[in-house]
Short mmCIF file of C-alpha atoms in Angstrom, two decimals:
data_model
loop_
_atom_site.label_atom_id
_atom_site.label_comp_id
_atom_site.label_asym_id
_atom_site.label_seq_id
_atom_site.Cartn_x
_atom_site.Cartn_y
_atom_site.Cartn_z
CA MET B 434 74.93 121.08 119.23
CA THR B 435 77.16 118.83 121.33
CA PRO B 436 79.49 116.48 119.42
CA TYR B 437 77.31 113.53 120.43
CA TRP B 438 74.15 114.90 118.85
CA SER B 439 75.90 116.12 115.70
CA SER B 440 77.66 112.74 115.37
CA LEU B 441 74.34 110.91 115.81
CA PHE B 442 72.46 113.13 113.32
CA GLY B 443 75.36 113.07 110.86
CA GLY B 444 75.50 109.29 111.15
CA MET B 445 71.75 109.03 110.57
CA LEU B 446 72.17 111.07 107.37
CA LEU B 447 74.75 108.52 106.19
CA GLY B 448 72.08 105.87 106.77
CA VAL B 449 69.46 107.93 104.90
CA SER B 450 71.82 108.31 101.94
CA ALA B 451 72.64 104.59 101.88
CA VAL B 452 68.95 103.59 102.07
CA LEU B 453 67.95 106.04 99.30
CA LEU B 454 70.68 104.74 97.02
CA MET B 455 69.62 101.14 97.70
CA LEU B 456 65.83 101.48 97.45
CA LEU B 457 65.82 103.86 94.47
CA ASN B 458 68.91 102.80 92.48
CA GLY B 459 69.56 99.33 93.90
CA ARG B 460 73.18 100.22 94.64
CA VAL B 461 75.35 99.77 97.73
CA ALA B 462 76.68 103.08 99.11
CA GLY B 463 80.24 101.80 99.38
CA ILE B 464 82.70 104.59 98.72
CA SER B 465 85.80 102.49 98.01
CA GLY B 466 83.78 100.31 95.63
CA MET B 467 82.27 103.27 93.79
CA VAL B 468 85.61 105.06 93.50
CA GLY B 469 87.34 101.88 92.40
CA ARG B 470 84.70 101.28 89.71
CA LEU B 471 84.86 104.94 88.70
CA VAL B 472 88.63 104.62 88.14
CA GLN B 473 87.97 101.52 86.03
CA GLY B 474 85.23 103.27 84.07
CA GLN B 475 82.36 101.01 85.24
CA ASN B 476 78.90 102.50 85.76
CA LEU B 477 80.74 105.77 85.11
CA ALA B 478 77.94 108.35 85.12
CA ALA B 479 76.19 107.26 88.33
CA ASN B 480 79.44 106.78 90.27
CA ALA B 481 80.69 110.17 89.08
CA ALA B 482 77.40 111.78 90.14
CA PHE B 483 77.66 110.26 93.65
CA VAL B 484 81.28 111.38 94.02
CA LEU B 485 80.34 114.88 92.83
CA GLY B 486 77.63 115.00 95.50
CA LEU B 487 80.05 113.65 98.11
CA VAL B 488 82.57 116.40 97.32
CA SER B 489 79.85 119.05 97.56
CA GLY B 490 78.98 117.90 101.12
CA PRO B 491 81.46 120.15 102.97
CA MET B 492 80.33 123.09 100.81
CA LEU B 493 76.68 122.45 101.76
CA TYR B 494 77.77 122.28 105.41
CA TRP B 495 79.59 125.60 104.95
CA ALA B 496 76.51 127.21 103.38
CA TRP B 497 74.25 125.86 106.14
CA PHE B 498 76.39 126.66 109.19
CA GLY B 499 78.33 129.66 107.87
CA GLN B 500 81.69 127.99 108.48
CA PRO B 501 83.56 125.08 106.88
CA PRO B 502 83.76 121.75 108.73
CA VAL B 503 86.89 121.39 110.87
CA VAL B 504 89.52 119.23 109.17
CA THR B 505 92.71 118.88 111.22
CA ILE B 506 95.50 116.76 109.76
CA SER B 507 98.46 116.10 112.03
CA ALA B 508 100.10 113.28 110.04
CA SER B 509 103.31 114.10 108.15
CA TRP B 510 103.41 113.80 104.35
CA PRO B 511 105.26 110.45 104.31
CA VAL B 512 102.72 109.00 106.77
CA ILE B 513 99.85 110.38 104.66
CA LEU B 514 101.33 108.72 101.55
CA ILE B 515 101.75 105.34 103.26
CA SER B 516 98.34 105.60 104.90
CA GLY B 517 96.60 106.49 101.62
CA PHE B 518 98.25 103.59 99.82
CA LEU B 519 97.26 101.10 102.56
CA VAL B 520 93.67 102.42 102.58
CA GLY B 521 93.38 102.14 98.79
CA PHE B 522 94.96 98.68 98.55
CA GLY B 523 93.25 97.31 101.67
CA THR B 524 89.73 98.46 100.82
CA ARG B 525 89.93 96.89 97.36
CA MET B 526 91.42 93.67 98.72
CA GLY B 527 88.82 93.52 101.50
CA SER B 528 85.96 94.46 99.11
CA GLY B 529 84.86 97.51 101.11
CA CYS B 530 85.48 100.17 103.70
CA THR B 531 83.73 101.94 106.55
CA SER B 532 80.67 102.67 104.39
CA GLY B 533 80.04 99.50 102.39
CA HIS B 534 80.87 97.02 105.17
CA GLY B 535 80.24 99.32 108.16
CA ILE B 536 76.82 100.67 107.17
CA ILE B 537 75.05 98.62 104.48
CA GLY B 538 76.85 95.37 105.24
CA LEU B 539 76.08 95.50 108.96
CA ALA B 540 72.49 96.60 108.25
CA ARG B 541 72.08 93.50 106.01
CA PHE B 542 73.47 91.34 108.85
CA SER B 543 76.22 90.19 106.48
CA LYS B 544 78.71 87.83 108.11
CA ARG B 545 81.49 89.04 105.81
CA SER B 546 80.83 92.69 106.61
CA LEU B 547 80.72 92.04 110.35
CA ALA B 548 84.09 90.26 110.11
CA ALA B 549 85.53 93.08 107.98
CA THR B 550 84.24 95.82 110.30
CA LEU B 551 85.59 94.13 113.44
CA THR B 552 88.93 93.64 111.66
CA PHE B 553 89.42 97.20 110.44
CA LEU B 554 88.25 98.63 113.77
CA THR B 555 90.68 96.39 115.66
CA PHE B 556 93.61 97.21 113.38
CA GLY B 557 92.63 100.89 113.24
CA ILE B 558 92.61 101.11 117.04
CA ALA B 559 95.91 99.21 117.24
CA ALA B 560 97.62 101.40 114.61
CA ALA B 561 96.36 104.71 116.04
CA THR B 562 97.17 103.73 119.62
CA ILE B 563 100.66 102.38 118.88
CA TRP B 564 101.47 105.23 116.49
CA GLY B 565 100.14 107.75 119.03
CA ALA B 566 102.43 106.29 121.68
CA VAL B 567 105.64 106.18 119.62
CA SER B 568 105.32 109.36 117.55
CA MET T 518 69.42 108.81 77.96
CA ASN T 519 66.04 107.48 79.05
CA GLN T 520 64.12 108.96 81.94
CA GLU T 521 64.98 106.18 84.40
CA ALA T 522 68.71 106.58 83.79
CA ALA T 523 68.43 110.34 84.30
CA LEU T 524 66.58 109.80 87.58
CA ARG T 525 69.30 107.37 88.70
CA LEU T 526 71.90 110.08 88.15
CA LEU T 527 69.85 112.56 90.14
CA VAL T 528 69.44 110.05 93.00
CA ALA T 529 73.19 109.30 92.98
CA LEU T 530 74.00 113.03 93.12
CA ALA T 531 71.53 113.67 95.96
CA ALA T 532 72.64 110.57 97.92
CA GLY T 533 76.27 111.67 97.52
CA ALA T 534 75.46 115.17 98.77
CA ILE T 535 73.54 113.83 101.80
CA PHE T 536 76.42 111.45 102.54
CA GLY T 537 78.99 114.26 102.25
CA PHE T 538 76.94 116.61 104.43
CA GLY T 539 76.51 113.81 106.99
CA LEU T 540 80.27 113.18 107.08
CA SER T 541 80.87 116.89 107.75
CA LEU T 542 78.13 117.16 110.39
CA SER T 543 79.17 113.97 112.19
CA GLY T 544 82.84 114.91 112.51
CA MET T 545 83.99 111.88 110.47
CA VAL T 546 85.52 114.29 107.95
CA ASP T 547 88.03 115.45 110.58
CA PRO T 548 91.02 113.04 110.83
CA ALA T 549 91.94 114.47 114.25
CA ARG T 550 88.52 113.38 115.58
CA VAL T 551 88.91 109.93 114.00
CA VAL T 552 92.38 109.45 115.50
CA GLY T 553 91.02 110.75 118.82
CA PHE T 554 88.45 107.95 118.63
CA LEU T 555 90.83 105.19 117.51
CA ASP T 556 93.70 106.11 119.88
CA ILE T 557 92.40 104.63 123.12
CA ALA T 558 95.56 105.34 125.15
CA SER T 559 95.90 109.06 124.49
CA GLY T 560 94.27 109.96 127.83
CA GLN T 561 91.60 112.01 126.03
CA TRP T 562 89.66 109.33 124.19
CA ASP T 563 86.73 110.77 122.20
CA PRO T 564 83.91 108.18 121.98
CA SER T 565 81.52 110.45 120.01
CA LEU T 566 82.25 108.82 116.65
CA MET T 567 80.64 105.60 117.88
CA PHE T 568 77.37 107.48 117.45
CA VAL T 569 78.13 107.97 113.74
CA LEU T 570 78.17 104.26 113.03
CA GLY T 571 75.31 103.72 115.49
CA GLY T 572 73.12 106.39 113.85
CA ALA T 573 73.89 105.13 110.35
CA VAL T 574 73.07 101.50 111.15
CA LEU T 575 69.96 102.54 113.11
CA VAL T 576 68.54 104.08 109.91
CA ALA T 577 69.95 101.50 107.50
CA VAL T 578 68.54 98.39 109.25
CA PRO T 579 64.84 99.20 108.63
CA GLY T 580 65.77 100.38 105.12
CA MET T 581 67.43 97.07 104.32
CA LEU T 582 64.56 95.10 105.89
CA LEU T 583 62.26 96.96 103.50
CA GLN T 584 64.64 96.20 100.62
CA ARG T 585 64.22 92.46 101.23
CA ARG T 586 60.49 92.76 100.62
CA LEU T 587 60.89 94.59 97.31
CA ALA T 588 61.30 92.82 93.99
CA ARG T 589 63.36 95.63 92.44
CA PRO T 590 64.53 99.17 93.18
CA VAL T 591 62.40 102.08 91.96
CA PHE T 592 64.69 103.17 89.12
CA ASP T 593 66.45 99.96 88.08
CA MET T 594 65.57 96.41 87.02
CA ALA T 595 67.31 94.66 89.93
CA PHE T 596 69.22 95.22 93.16
CA HIS T 597 73.00 95.10 92.72
CA LEU T 598 74.06 93.27 95.86
CA PRO T 599 77.31 91.44 96.61
CA GLY T 600 77.03 87.69 97.08
CA ASN T 601 77.04 86.22 100.58
CA GLY T 602 80.31 84.32 100.33
CA PRO T 603 82.42 82.90 103.16
CA VAL T 604 84.71 84.97 105.38
CA ASP T 605 88.02 84.36 103.63
CA ARG T 606 91.64 85.32 104.12
CA GLN T 607 91.48 88.05 101.47
CA LEU T 608 88.62 89.82 103.26
CA ILE T 609 90.39 89.74 106.63
CA ALA T 610 93.86 90.64 105.28
CA GLY T 611 92.46 93.51 103.19
CA SER T 612 90.43 94.86 106.10
CA ALA T 613 93.50 94.66 108.36
CA VAL T 614 95.62 96.59 105.82
CA PHE T 615 92.86 99.17 105.49
CA GLY T 616 92.57 99.46 109.29
CA VAL T 617 96.29 100.17 109.70
CA GLY T 618 96.13 102.90 107.04
CA TRP T 619 93.00 104.37 108.61
CA GLY T 620 94.55 104.44 112.09
CA LEU T 621 97.78 106.11 110.90
CA SER T 622 96.13 109.20 109.37
CA GLY T 623 92.47 109.12 110.46
CA PHE T 624 91.27 109.13 106.85
CA CYS T 625 89.03 106.55 105.21
CA PRO T 626 87.84 106.81 101.56
CA GLY T 627 84.54 108.73 102.03
CA PRO T 628 85.80 111.57 104.23
CA ALA T 629 89.01 111.92 102.19
CA ILE T 630 87.17 112.28 98.86
CA SER T 631 84.57 114.54 100.45
CA ALA T 632 87.22 116.84 101.96
CA LEU T 633 88.82 117.40 98.53
CA SER T 634 86.57 120.44 98.11
CA LEU T 635 88.26 122.17 101.07
CA GLY T 636 91.48 122.41 99.04
CA LEU T 637 93.97 121.09 101.62
CA PRO T 638 97.14 119.69 99.98
CA GLU T 639 97.34 116.79 102.46
CA VAL T 640 93.90 115.59 101.32
CA PHE T 641 94.95 115.58 97.66
CA LEU T 642 98.10 113.67 98.60
CA PHE T 643 96.07 111.08 100.52
CA VAL T 644 93.53 110.58 97.73
CA ALA T 645 96.30 110.28 95.10
CA ALA T 646 98.07 107.61 97.19
CA MET T 647 94.75 105.85 97.77
CA LEU T 648 93.97 105.70 94.04
CA VAL T 649 97.47 104.31 93.38
CA GLY T 650 96.84 101.63 96.04
CA MET T 651 93.49 100.74 94.44
CA LEU T 652 94.96 100.55 90.93
CA ILE T 653 97.95 98.46 92.03
CA HIS T 654 95.63 96.03 93.79
CA ASP T 655 93.23 95.73 90.87
CA ARG T 656 96.04 95.35 88.32
CA GLY T 657 97.78 92.77 90.49
CA LEU T 658 94.59 90.72 90.53
CA ILE T 659 94.23 90.89 86.74
CA VAL T 660 97.81 89.61 86.32
CA HIS T 661 97.13 86.90 88.89
CA ARG T 662 93.96 85.81 87.08
CA ARG T 663 95.81 85.64 83.78
CA GLN T 664 98.46 83.45 85.36
CA THR T 665 95.98 81.07 86.91
CA ALA T 666 93.65 80.97 83.90
#
């Protein structure tokens, strides 16, 4: 499968997951929100079940395709630490991440999610492009 | 636990697994691919990840249109949806901070948590730092609320 088809099918599965969670459980598939609530002990069992499923995803991929998904990390440890902190702080402050705002929010035509998605895409492109040029 | 609560857990587990599999299949789980998409000046820009968001929204739009016509979800009393508030400074500032972090490493919350099962130390480091960031934000807000209350 070319990267375009696998990206499209993989993306559609993200949509399927988000729709199932909404229509059956009435919950937004927002990862930063679910993890944040999990850490705070809210709706513990269901959030833990989703996270458990999420973690099993690469294993299912491995079982299906006979090889693990490629994960290449080029960032140094200090950059990873800073990046992780910014992602954690920013997603809580901005009430969502790529999943909650980028998938369900956009699909609901939410003004807030559209603004959030355009903002994190813009700043993500700026950070990756500038960092790629100087490092 | 009643039957509906048990079914909710099963749905959450299955939805999580589908989401995790989709992240792996789409390439979103690979920070190098994400950085290759976000870094537009590298000379080898990889646009394929646009199809991830496109595919996800393509499926989610009809799902959410259907949701509007339903009174309640199948296994719960009501939909748990965020309010439709104004675009405020906190939303934009938080999203900007998140974007910078995302662009530096290529990790966002879903792929990072999902990749924990592959056992790479960098992923554990990222998730630990992310949880610290979340906790510091949430605690800061609680202190702020107490001060303003």
